[in-house]
Amino acid sequence: QVQLVESGGGLVQPGGSLRLSCAASGGSLDIYAIGWFRQAPGKEREGVSCVSKSDGNPYYADSVKGRFTISRDNVKNTVYLQMNSLKPEDTAVYYCATARTCTLVAAALFRSWGQGTQVTVSS
């Protein structure tokens, strides 16, 4: 079964940028849709973005549309989440996971969750 490892999180000032990576081992990512989710303290896990397996179409939550960009590199077996114009409300642990098809509202359909990477947006 594919295993995912997230990286790239950190502390950034409001308006700054980060690029998260979701690297796979034990299998190929190109047969899966890959989603990014986040969870802030005391809040439910929410879908942020997803990239489909077939045509690579991206999907975004309204809260990040225009600021975040998801992409996949099937050669490197990695999915990226470029996050620009970061806001304090983007602070959360970010996770990636696999699914058969993209959805941002049904985290239960995703598998092979990584351990997460902390993103903190603060001045």
mmCIF file of N, CA and C in Angstrom:
data_model
loop_
_atom_site.group_PDB
_atom_site.id
_atom_site.type_symbol
_atom_site.label_atom_id
_atom_site.label_comp_id
_atom_site.label_asym_id
_atom_site.label_seq_id
_atom_site.Cartn_x
_atom_site.Cartn_y
_atom_site.Cartn_z
ATOM 1 N N GLN A 1 0.846 -1.183 0.000
ATOM 2 C CA GLN A 1 0.000 0.000 0.000
ATOM 3 C C GLN A 1 0.887 1.240 0.000
ATOM 4 N N VAL A 2 0.467 2.233 -0.752
ATOM 5 C CA VAL A 2 1.271 3.445 -0.851
ATOM 6 C C VAL A 2 1.317 4.159 0.498
ATOM 7 N N GLN A 3 2.473 4.713 0.807
ATOM 8 C CA GLN A 3 2.656 5.512 2.015
ATOM 9 C C GLN A 3 3.008 6.936 1.621
ATOM 10 N N LEU A 4 2.426 7.893 2.323
ATOM 11 C CA LEU A 4 2.619 9.305 1.997
ATOM 12 C C LEU A 4 3.341 10.028 3.121
ATOM 13 N N VAL A 5 4.214 10.946 2.739
ATOM 14 C CA VAL A 5 4.934 11.764 3.708
ATOM 15 C C VAL A 5 4.831 13.220 3.277
ATOM 16 N N GLU A 6 4.260 14.035 4.171
ATOM 17 C CA GLU A 6 4.158 15.464 3.887
ATOM 18 C C GLU A 6 5.392 16.196 4.417
ATOM 19 N N SER A 7 5.739 17.278 3.755
ATOM 20 C CA SER A 7 6.846 18.126 4.215
ATOM 21 C C SER A 7 6.638 19.529 3.677
ATOM 22 N N GLY A 8 7.431 20.464 4.199
ATOM 23 C CA GLY A 8 7.393 21.824 3.685
ATOM 24 C C GLY A 8 6.690 22.827 4.579
ATOM 25 N N GLY A 9 6.104 22.352 5.662
ATOM 26 C CA GLY A 9 5.443 23.280 6.567
ATOM 27 C C GLY A 9 6.437 24.133 7.334
ATOM 28 N N GLY A 10 5.902 25.091 8.070
ATOM 29 C CA GLY A 10 6.767 25.948 8.866
ATOM 30 C C GLY A 10 6.030 27.173 9.343
ATOM 31 N N LEU A 11 6.798 28.121 9.856
ATOM 32 C CA LEU A 11 6.262 29.387 10.337
ATOM 33 C C LEU A 11 6.488 30.450 9.276
ATOM 34 N N VAL A 12 5.436 31.164 8.924
ATOM 35 C CA VAL A 12 5.532 32.183 7.893
ATOM 36 C C VAL A 12 4.676 33.376 8.305
ATOM 37 N N GLN A 13 5.085 34.558 7.884
ATOM 38 C CA GLN A 13 4.314 35.758 8.186
ATOM 39 C C GLN A 13 3.106 35.863 7.266
ATOM 40 N N PRO A 14 2.066 36.555 7.709
ATOM 41 C CA PRO A 14 0.924 36.781 6.819
ATOM 42 C C PRO A 14 1.371 37.408 5.498
ATOM 43 N N GLY A 15 0.795 36.888 4.416
ATOM 44 C CA GLY A 15 1.184 37.329 3.086
ATOM 45 C C GLY A 15 2.300 36.517 2.474
ATOM 46 N N GLY A 16 2.913 35.658 3.260
ATOM 47 C CA GLY A 16 4.016 34.834 2.778
ATOM 48 C C GLY A 16 3.557 33.600 2.025
ATOM 49 N N SER A 17 4.550 32.792 1.641
ATOM 50 C CA SER A 17 4.281 31.606 0.837
ATOM 51 C C SER A 17 4.990 30.385 1.404
ATOM 52 N N LEU A 18 4.407 29.238 1.148
ATOM 53 C CA LEU A 18 5.023 27.951 1.447
ATOM 54 C C LEU A 18 4.639 26.980 0.342
ATOM 55 N N ARG A 19 5.495 25.985 0.117
ATOM 56 C CA ARG A 19 5.138 24.902 -0.792
ATOM 57 C C ARG A 19 5.224 23.590 -0.024
ATOM 58 N N LEU A 20 4.086 22.932 0.061
ATOM 59 C CA LEU A 20 4.026 21.632 0.712
ATOM 60 C C LEU A 20 4.245 20.533 -0.325
ATOM 61 N N SER A 21 4.890 19.474 0.125
ATOM 62 C CA SER A 21 5.105 18.306 -0.730
ATOM 63 C C SER A 21 4.460 17.085 -0.103
ATOM 64 N N CYS A 22 3.955 16.228 -0.948
ATOM 65 C CA CYS A 22 3.377 14.951 -0.529
ATOM 66 C C CYS A 22 4.068 13.875 -1.363
ATOM 67 N N ALA A 23 5.036 13.214 -0.754
ATOM 68 C CA ALA A 23 5.848 12.230 -1.466
ATOM 69 C C ALA A 23 5.363 10.823 -1.158
ATOM 70 N N ALA A 24 5.331 10.000 -2.186
ATOM 71 C CA ALA A 24 4.814 8.636 -2.043
ATOM 72 C C ALA A 24 5.918 7.600 -2.132
ATOM 73 N N SER A 25 5.728 6.521 -1.401
ATOM 74 C CA SER A 25 6.589 5.357 -1.518
ATOM 75 C C SER A 25 5.718 4.114 -1.472
ATOM 76 N N GLY A 26 6.226 3.018 -2.037
ATOM 77 C CA GLY A 26 5.484 1.770 -2.014
ATOM 78 C C GLY A 26 4.388 1.679 -3.051
ATOM 79 N N GLY A 27 4.340 2.620 -3.966
ATOM 80 C CA GLY A 27 3.326 2.595 -5.006
ATOM 81 C C GLY A 27 3.346 3.873 -5.801
ATOM 82 N N SER A 28 2.613 3.871 -6.891
ATOM 83 C CA SER A 28 2.592 5.031 -7.775
ATOM 84 C C SER A 28 1.388 5.904 -7.476
ATOM 85 N N LEU A 29 1.626 7.217 -7.432
ATOM 86 C CA LEU A 29 0.542 8.149 -7.147
ATOM 87 C C LEU A 29 -0.372 8.369 -8.342
ATOM 88 N N ASP A 30 0.090 8.032 -9.539
ATOM 89 C CA ASP A 30 -0.692 8.423 -10.715
ATOM 90 C C ASP A 30 -1.983 7.629 -10.884
ATOM 91 N N ILE A 31 -2.206 6.622 -10.047
ATOM 92 C CA ILE A 31 -3.466 5.886 -10.122
ATOM 93 C C ILE A 31 -4.486 6.405 -9.110
ATOM 94 N N TYR A 32 -4.114 7.463 -8.392
ATOM 95 C CA TYR A 32 -4.996 8.006 -7.364
ATOM 96 C C TYR A 32 -5.303 9.480 -7.601
ATOM 97 N N ALA A 33 -6.468 9.894 -7.136
ATOM 98 C CA ALA A 33 -6.688 11.306 -6.862
ATOM 99 C C ALA A 33 -6.001 11.595 -5.537
ATOM 100 N N ILE A 34 -5.406 12.771 -5.422
ATOM 101 C CA ILE A 34 -4.696 13.150 -4.201
ATOM 102 C C ILE A 34 -5.319 14.405 -3.618
ATOM 103 N N GLY A 35 -5.658 14.331 -2.361
ATOM 104 C CA GLY A 35 -6.273 15.467 -1.693
ATOM 105 C C GLY A 35 -5.400 16.026 -0.599
ATOM 106 N N TRP A 36 -5.531 17.318 -0.396
ATOM 107 C CA TRP A 36 -4.909 17.990 0.748
ATOM 108 C C TRP A 36 -6.030 18.418 1.690
ATOM 109 N N PHE A 37 -5.865 18.104 2.949
ATOM 110 C CA PHE A 37 -6.803 18.489 3.982
ATOM 111 C C PHE A 37 -6.029 19.224 5.077
ATOM 112 N N ARG A 38 -6.746 19.949 5.913
ATOM 113 C CA ARG A 38 -6.091 20.607 7.037
ATOM 114 C C ARG A 38 -6.989 20.531 8.271
ATOM 115 N N GLN A 39 -6.334 20.582 9.415
ATOM 116 C CA GLN A 39 -7.082 20.551 10.672
ATOM 117 C C GLN A 39 -6.436 21.505 11.656
ATOM 118 N N ALA A 40 -7.211 22.487 12.079
ATOM 119 C CA ALA A 40 -6.763 23.444 13.091
ATOM 120 C C ALA A 40 -7.220 22.955 14.455
ATOM 121 N N PRO A 41 -6.560 23.389 15.512
ATOM 122 C CA PRO A 41 -6.951 22.958 16.859
ATOM 123 C C PRO A 41 -8.415 23.253 17.146
ATOM 124 N N GLY A 42 -9.128 22.244 17.622
ATOM 125 C CA GLY A 42 -10.518 22.422 17.977
ATOM 126 C C GLY A 42 -11.477 22.455 16.807
ATOM 127 N N LYS A 43 -10.967 22.223 15.595
ATOM 128 C CA LYS A 43 -11.827 22.252 14.412
ATOM 129 C C LYS A 43 -11.792 20.917 13.691
ATOM 130 N N GLU A 44 -12.805 20.692 12.873
ATOM 131 C CA GLU A 44 -12.859 19.475 12.085
ATOM 132 C C GLU A 44 -11.884 19.560 10.902
ATOM 133 N N ARG A 45 -11.473 18.390 10.432
ATOM 134 C CA ARG A 45 -10.624 18.345 9.254
ATOM 135 C C ARG A 45 -11.415 18.853 8.051
ATOM 136 N N GLU A 46 -10.806 19.720 7.251
ATOM 137 C CA GLU A 46 -11.497 20.272 6.098
ATOM 138 C C GLU A 46 -10.674 20.063 4.829
ATOM 139 N N GLY A 47 -11.375 19.848 3.740
ATOM 140 C CA GLY A 47 -10.719 19.684 2.453
ATOM 141 C C GLY A 47 -10.225 21.013 1.929
ATOM 142 N N VAL A 48 -9.005 21.015 1.428
ATOM 143 C CA VAL A 48 -8.383 22.231 0.906
ATOM 144 C C VAL A 48 -8.289 22.186 -0.611
ATOM 145 N N SER A 49 -7.780 21.079 -1.121
ATOM 146 C CA SER A 49 -7.566 20.968 -2.563
ATOM 147 C C SER A 49 -7.434 19.509 -2.942
ATOM 148 N N CYS A 50 -7.700 19.227 -4.207
ATOM 149 C CA CYS A 50 -7.577 17.861 -4.709
ATOM 150 C C CYS A 50 -7.195 17.923 -6.176
ATOM 151 N N VAL A 51 -6.405 16.937 -6.614
ATOM 152 C CA VAL A 51 -6.062 16.836 -8.034
ATOM 153 C C VAL A 51 -6.486 15.457 -8.513
ATOM 154 N N SER A 52 -7.214 15.429 -9.615
ATOM 155 C CA SER A 52 -7.763 14.163 -10.099
ATOM 156 C C SER A 52 -6.673 13.306 -10.716
ATOM 157 N N LYS A 53 -6.959 11.993 -10.832
ATOM 158 C CA LYS A 53 -5.950 11.066 -11.342
ATOM 159 C C LYS A 53 -5.933 11.029 -12.860
ATOM 160 N N SER A 54 -7.069 11.257 -13.481
ATOM 161 C CA SER A 54 -7.154 11.037 -14.916
ATOM 162 C C SER A 54 -6.659 12.236 -15.713
ATOM 163 N N ASP A 55 -7.269 13.390 -15.470
ATOM 164 C CA ASP A 55 -6.925 14.554 -16.284
ATOM 165 C C ASP A 55 -6.160 15.610 -15.507
ATOM 166 N N GLY A 56 -5.888 15.329 -14.248
ATOM 167 C CA GLY A 56 -5.121 16.284 -13.446
ATOM 168 C C GLY A 56 -5.872 17.540 -13.095
ATOM 169 N N ASN A 57 -7.193 17.519 -13.222
ATOM 170 C CA ASN A 57 -7.980 18.702 -12.885
ATOM 171 C C ASN A 57 -7.854 19.022 -11.395
ATOM 172 N N PRO A 58 -7.659 20.306 -11.065
ATOM 173 C CA PRO A 58 -7.565 20.702 -9.662
ATOM 174 C C PRO A 58 -8.915 21.163 -9.123
ATOM 175 N N TYR A 59 -9.086 20.980 -7.832
ATOM 176 C CA TYR A 59 -10.276 21.436 -7.135
ATOM 177 C C TYR A 59 -9.806 22.156 -5.871
ATOM 178 N N TYR A 60 -10.524 23.247 -5.530
ATOM 179 C CA TYR A 60 -10.113 24.055 -4.389
ATOM 180 C C TYR A 60 -11.317 24.429 -3.528
ATOM 181 N N ALA A 61 -11.060 24.499 -2.239
ATOM 182 C CA ALA A 61 -12.055 25.076 -1.340
ATOM 183 C C ALA A 61 -12.151 26.573 -1.622
ATOM 184 N N ASP A 62 -13.323 27.137 -1.409
ATOM 185 C CA ASP A 62 -13.505 28.570 -1.672
ATOM 186 C C ASP A 62 -12.529 29.420 -0.861
ATOM 187 N N SER A 63 -12.194 28.942 0.317
ATOM 188 C CA SER A 63 -11.345 29.717 1.212
ATOM 189 C C SER A 63 -9.906 29.858 0.709
ATOM 190 N N VAL A 64 -9.503 29.003 -0.233
ATOM 191 C CA VAL A 64 -8.120 29.063 -0.721
ATOM 192 C C VAL A 64 -8.035 29.332 -2.217
ATOM 193 N N LYS A 65 -9.178 29.391 -2.870
ATOM 194 C CA LYS A 65 -9.189 29.593 -4.318
ATOM 195 C C LYS A 65 -8.490 30.903 -4.670
ATOM 196 N N GLY A 66 -7.616 30.834 -5.668
ATOM 197 C CA GLY A 66 -6.874 32.015 -6.073
ATOM 198 C C GLY A 66 -5.574 32.224 -5.312
ATOM 199 N N ARG A 67 -5.391 31.486 -4.223
ATOM 200 C CA ARG A 67 -4.171 31.617 -3.416
ATOM 201 C C ARG A 67 -3.334 30.336 -3.423
ATOM 202 N N PHE A 68 -3.993 29.192 -3.482
ATOM 203 C CA PHE A 68 -3.303 27.894 -3.451
ATOM 204 C C PHE A 68 -3.348 27.273 -4.831
ATOM 205 N N THR A 69 -2.289 26.532 -5.151
ATOM 206 C CA THR A 69 -2.224 25.800 -6.411
ATOM 207 C C THR A 69 -1.722 24.389 -6.146
ATOM 208 N N ILE A 70 -2.494 23.403 -6.608
ATOM 209 C CA ILE A 70 -2.091 22.008 -6.465
ATOM 210 C C ILE A 70 -1.516 21.521 -7.791
ATOM 211 N N SER A 71 -0.494 20.693 -7.702
ATOM 212 C CA SER A 71 0.098 20.126 -8.920
ATOM 213 C C SER A 71 0.660 18.752 -8.586
ATOM 214 N N ARG A 72 0.841 17.957 -9.638
ATOM 215 C CA ARG A 72 1.403 16.632 -9.413
ATOM 216 C C ARG A 72 2.532 16.386 -10.386
ATOM 217 N N ASP A 73 3.565 15.725 -9.916
ATOM 218 C CA ASP A 73 4.703 15.322 -10.733
ATOM 219 C C ASP A 73 4.781 13.803 -10.636
ATOM 220 N N ASN A 74 4.240 13.139 -11.649
ATOM 221 C CA ASN A 74 4.178 11.680 -11.603
ATOM 222 C C ASN A 74 5.550 11.037 -11.736
ATOM 223 N N VAL A 75 6.495 11.749 -12.307
ATOM 224 C CA VAL A 75 7.858 11.210 -12.402
ATOM 225 C C VAL A 75 8.493 11.153 -11.012
ATOM 226 N N LYS A 76 8.298 12.231 -10.243
ATOM 227 C CA LYS A 76 8.844 12.275 -8.885
ATOM 228 C C LYS A 76 7.910 11.624 -7.865
ATOM 229 N N ASN A 77 6.734 11.195 -8.337
ATOM 230 C CA ASN A 77 5.766 10.546 -7.441
ATOM 231 C C ASN A 77 5.410 11.459 -6.273
ATOM 232 N N THR A 78 5.188 12.722 -6.584
ATOM 233 C CA THR A 78 4.966 13.742 -5.554
ATOM 234 C C THR A 78 3.857 14.689 -6.001
ATOM 235 N N VAL A 79 3.067 15.116 -5.034
ATOM 236 C CA VAL A 79 2.053 16.149 -5.252
ATOM 237 C C VAL A 79 2.435 17.356 -4.406
ATOM 238 N N TYR A 80 2.247 18.525 -4.976
ATOM 239 C CA TYR A 80 2.630 19.759 -4.304
ATOM 240 C C TYR A 80 1.405 20.630 -4.026
ATOM 241 N N LEU A 81 1.518 21.443 -3.007
ATOM 242 C CA LEU A 81 0.514 22.471 -2.731
ATOM 243 C C LEU A 81 1.257 23.781 -2.521
ATOM 244 N N GLN A 82 1.207 24.643 -3.531
ATOM 245 C CA GLN A 82 1.807 25.959 -3.423
ATOM 246 C C GLN A 82 0.815 26.889 -2.757
ATOM 247 N N MET A 83 1.233 27.484 -1.652
ATOM 248 C CA MET A 83 0.333 28.329 -0.874
ATOM 249 C C MET A 83 0.898 29.749 -0.844
ATOM 250 N N ASN A 84 0.165 30.667 -1.440
ATOM 251 C CA ASN A 84 0.570 32.070 -1.477
ATOM 252 C C ASN A 84 -0.413 32.919 -0.689
ATOM 253 N N SER A 85 -0.010 34.148 -0.395
ATOM 254 C CA SER A 85 -0.877 35.094 0.329
ATOM 255 C C SER A 85 -1.473 34.450 1.569
ATOM 256 N N LEU A 86 -0.634 33.817 2.331
ATOM 257 C CA LEU A 86 -1.112 33.078 3.496
ATOM 258 C C LEU A 86 -1.711 34.000 4.547
ATOM 259 N N LYS A 87 -2.724 33.495 5.223
ATOM 260 C CA LYS A 87 -3.451 34.231 6.252
ATOM 261 C C LYS A 87 -3.358 33.470 7.577
ATOM 262 N N PRO A 88 -3.527 34.166 8.680
ATOM 263 C CA PRO A 88 -3.504 33.457 9.971
ATOM 264 C C PRO A 88 -4.506 32.316 10.046
ATOM 265 N N GLU A 89 -5.627 32.459 9.377
ATOM 266 C CA GLU A 89 -6.638 31.389 9.405
ATOM 267 C C GLU A 89 -6.241 30.157 8.601
ATOM 268 N N ASP A 90 -5.126 30.226 7.889
ATOM 269 C CA ASP A 90 -4.601 29.040 7.206
ATOM 270 C C ASP A 90 -3.775 28.165 8.148
ATOM 271 N N THR A 91 -3.552 28.634 9.357
ATOM 272 C CA THR A 91 -2.781 27.865 10.332
ATOM 273 C C THR A 91 -3.474 26.551 10.654
ATOM 274 N N ALA A 92 -2.756 25.456 10.479
ATOM 275 C CA ALA A 92 -3.321 24.122 10.695
ATOM 276 C C ALA A 92 -2.238 23.085 10.424
ATOM 277 N N VAL A 93 -2.560 21.844 10.748
ATOM 278 C CA VAL A 93 -1.762 20.716 10.275
ATOM 279 C C VAL A 93 -2.344 20.293 8.933
ATOM 280 N N TYR A 94 -1.483 20.177 7.939
ATOM 281 C CA TYR A 94 -1.899 19.824 6.586
ATOM 282 C C TYR A 94 -1.547 18.364 6.296
ATOM 283 N N TYR A 95 -2.528 17.660 5.737
ATOM 284 C CA TYR A 95 -2.380 16.241 5.433
ATOM 285 C C TYR A 95 -2.673 15.993 3.956
ATOM 286 N N CYS A 96 -2.021 14.995 3.394
ATOM 287 C CA CYS A 96 -2.397 14.518 2.067
ATOM 288 C C CYS A 96 -2.870 13.073 2.185
ATOM 289 N N ALA A 97 -3.659 12.665 1.207
ATOM 290 C CA ALA A 97 -4.226 11.315 1.226
ATOM 291 C C ALA A 97 -4.681 10.949 -0.175
ATOM 292 N N THR A 98 -4.932 9.655 -0.379
ATOM 293 C CA THR A 98 -5.331 9.159 -1.691
ATOM 294 C C THR A 98 -6.819 8.841 -1.738
ATOM 295 N N ALA A 99 -7.367 8.878 -2.939
ATOM 296 C CA ALA A 99 -8.768 8.518 -3.134
ATOM 297 C C ALA A 99 -8.968 8.073 -4.582
ATOM 298 N N ARG A 100 -10.129 7.471 -4.855
ATOM 299 C CA ARG A 100 -10.448 7.071 -6.230
ATOM 300 C C ARG A 100 -10.852 8.277 -7.057
ATOM 301 N N THR A 101 -11.491 9.233 -6.424
ATOM 302 C CA THR A 101 -11.947 10.414 -7.138
ATOM 303 C C THR A 101 -11.885 11.610 -6.194
ATOM 304 N N CYS A 102 -11.839 12.794 -6.776
ATOM 305 C CA CYS A 102 -11.688 13.996 -5.946
ATOM 306 C C CYS A 102 -12.995 14.379 -5.263
ATOM 307 N N THR A 103 -12.890 14.708 -4.009
ATOM 308 C CA THR A 103 -13.942 15.330 -3.246
ATOM 309 C C THR A 103 -13.285 16.094 -2.114
ATOM 310 N N LEU A 104 -13.882 17.210 -1.740
ATOM 311 C CA LEU A 104 -13.342 18.003 -0.631
ATOM 312 C C LEU A 104 -14.238 17.927 0.593
ATOM 313 N N VAL A 105 -15.319 17.148 0.476
ATOM 314 C CA VAL A 105 -16.299 17.123 1.561
ATOM 315 C C VAL A 105 -16.433 15.765 2.218
ATOM 316 N N ALA A 106 -15.666 14.792 1.771
ATOM 317 C CA ALA A 106 -15.796 13.439 2.310
ATOM 318 C C ALA A 106 -14.414 12.869 2.611
ATOM 319 N N ALA A 107 -13.831 13.332 3.713
ATOM 320 C CA ALA A 107 -12.505 12.842 4.077
ATOM 321 C C ALA A 107 -12.492 11.336 4.311
ATOM 322 N N ALA A 108 -13.634 10.770 4.670
ATOM 323 C CA ALA A 108 -13.712 9.333 4.933
ATOM 324 C C ALA A 108 -13.422 8.492 3.697
ATOM 325 N N LEU A 109 -13.513 9.088 2.514
ATOM 326 C CA LEU A 109 -13.234 8.351 1.280
ATOM 327 C C LEU A 109 -11.738 8.276 0.977
ATOM 328 N N PHE A 110 -10.940 8.977 1.758
ATOM 329 C CA PHE A 110 -9.504 9.023 1.509
ATOM 330 C C PHE A 110 -8.768 8.007 2.367
ATOM 331 N N ARG A 111 -7.654 7.531 1.820
ATOM 332 C CA ARG A 111 -6.841 6.531 2.496
ATOM 333 C C ARG A 111 -5.380 6.966 2.505
ATOM 334 N N SER A 112 -4.583 6.188 3.197
ATOM 335 C CA SER A 112 -3.120 6.350 3.218
ATOM 336 C C SER A 112 -2.713 7.737 3.679
ATOM 337 N N TRP A 113 -3.328 8.203 4.737
ATOM 338 C CA TRP A 113 -3.020 9.527 5.257
ATOM 339 C C TRP A 113 -1.573 9.601 5.731
ATOM 340 N N GLY A 114 -0.944 10.737 5.420
ATOM 341 C CA GLY A 114 0.391 10.981 5.951
ATOM 342 C C GLY A 114 0.310 11.463 7.390
ATOM 343 N N GLN A 115 1.460 11.791 7.953
ATOM 344 C CA GLN A 115 1.516 12.191 9.357
ATOM 345 C C GLN A 115 1.206 13.669 9.546
ATOM 346 N N GLY A 116 1.199 14.419 8.454
ATOM 347 C CA GLY A 116 0.873 15.830 8.508
ATOM 348 C C GLY A 116 2.096 16.723 8.658
ATOM 349 N N THR A 117 1.932 17.968 8.247
ATOM 350 C CA THR A 117 2.980 18.970 8.411
ATOM 351 C C THR A 117 2.338 20.259 8.919
ATOM 352 N N GLN A 118 2.948 20.851 9.919
ATOM 353 C CA GLN A 118 2.372 22.028 10.576
ATOM 354 C C GLN A 118 2.663 23.284 9.773
ATOM 355 N N VAL A 119 1.615 24.055 9.533
ATOM 356 C CA VAL A 119 1.744 25.379 8.915
ATOM 357 C C VAL A 119 1.239 26.406 9.921
ATOM 358 N N THR A 120 2.080 27.357 10.238
ATOM 359 C CA THR A 120 1.705 28.417 11.172
ATOM 360 C C THR A 120 1.928 29.765 10.502
ATOM 361 N N VAL A 121 0.851 30.543 10.434
ATOM 362 C CA VAL A 121 0.920 31.865 9.808
ATOM 363 C C VAL A 121 0.726 32.896 10.912
ATOM 364 N N SER A 122 1.787 33.608 11.216
ATOM 365 C CA SER A 122 1.737 34.537 12.339
ATOM 366 C C SER A 122 2.830 35.581 12.187
ATOM 367 N N SER A 123 2.534 36.771 12.671
ATOM 368 C CA SER A 123 3.539 37.830 12.669
ATOM 369 C C SER A 123 4.283 37.864 14.009
#
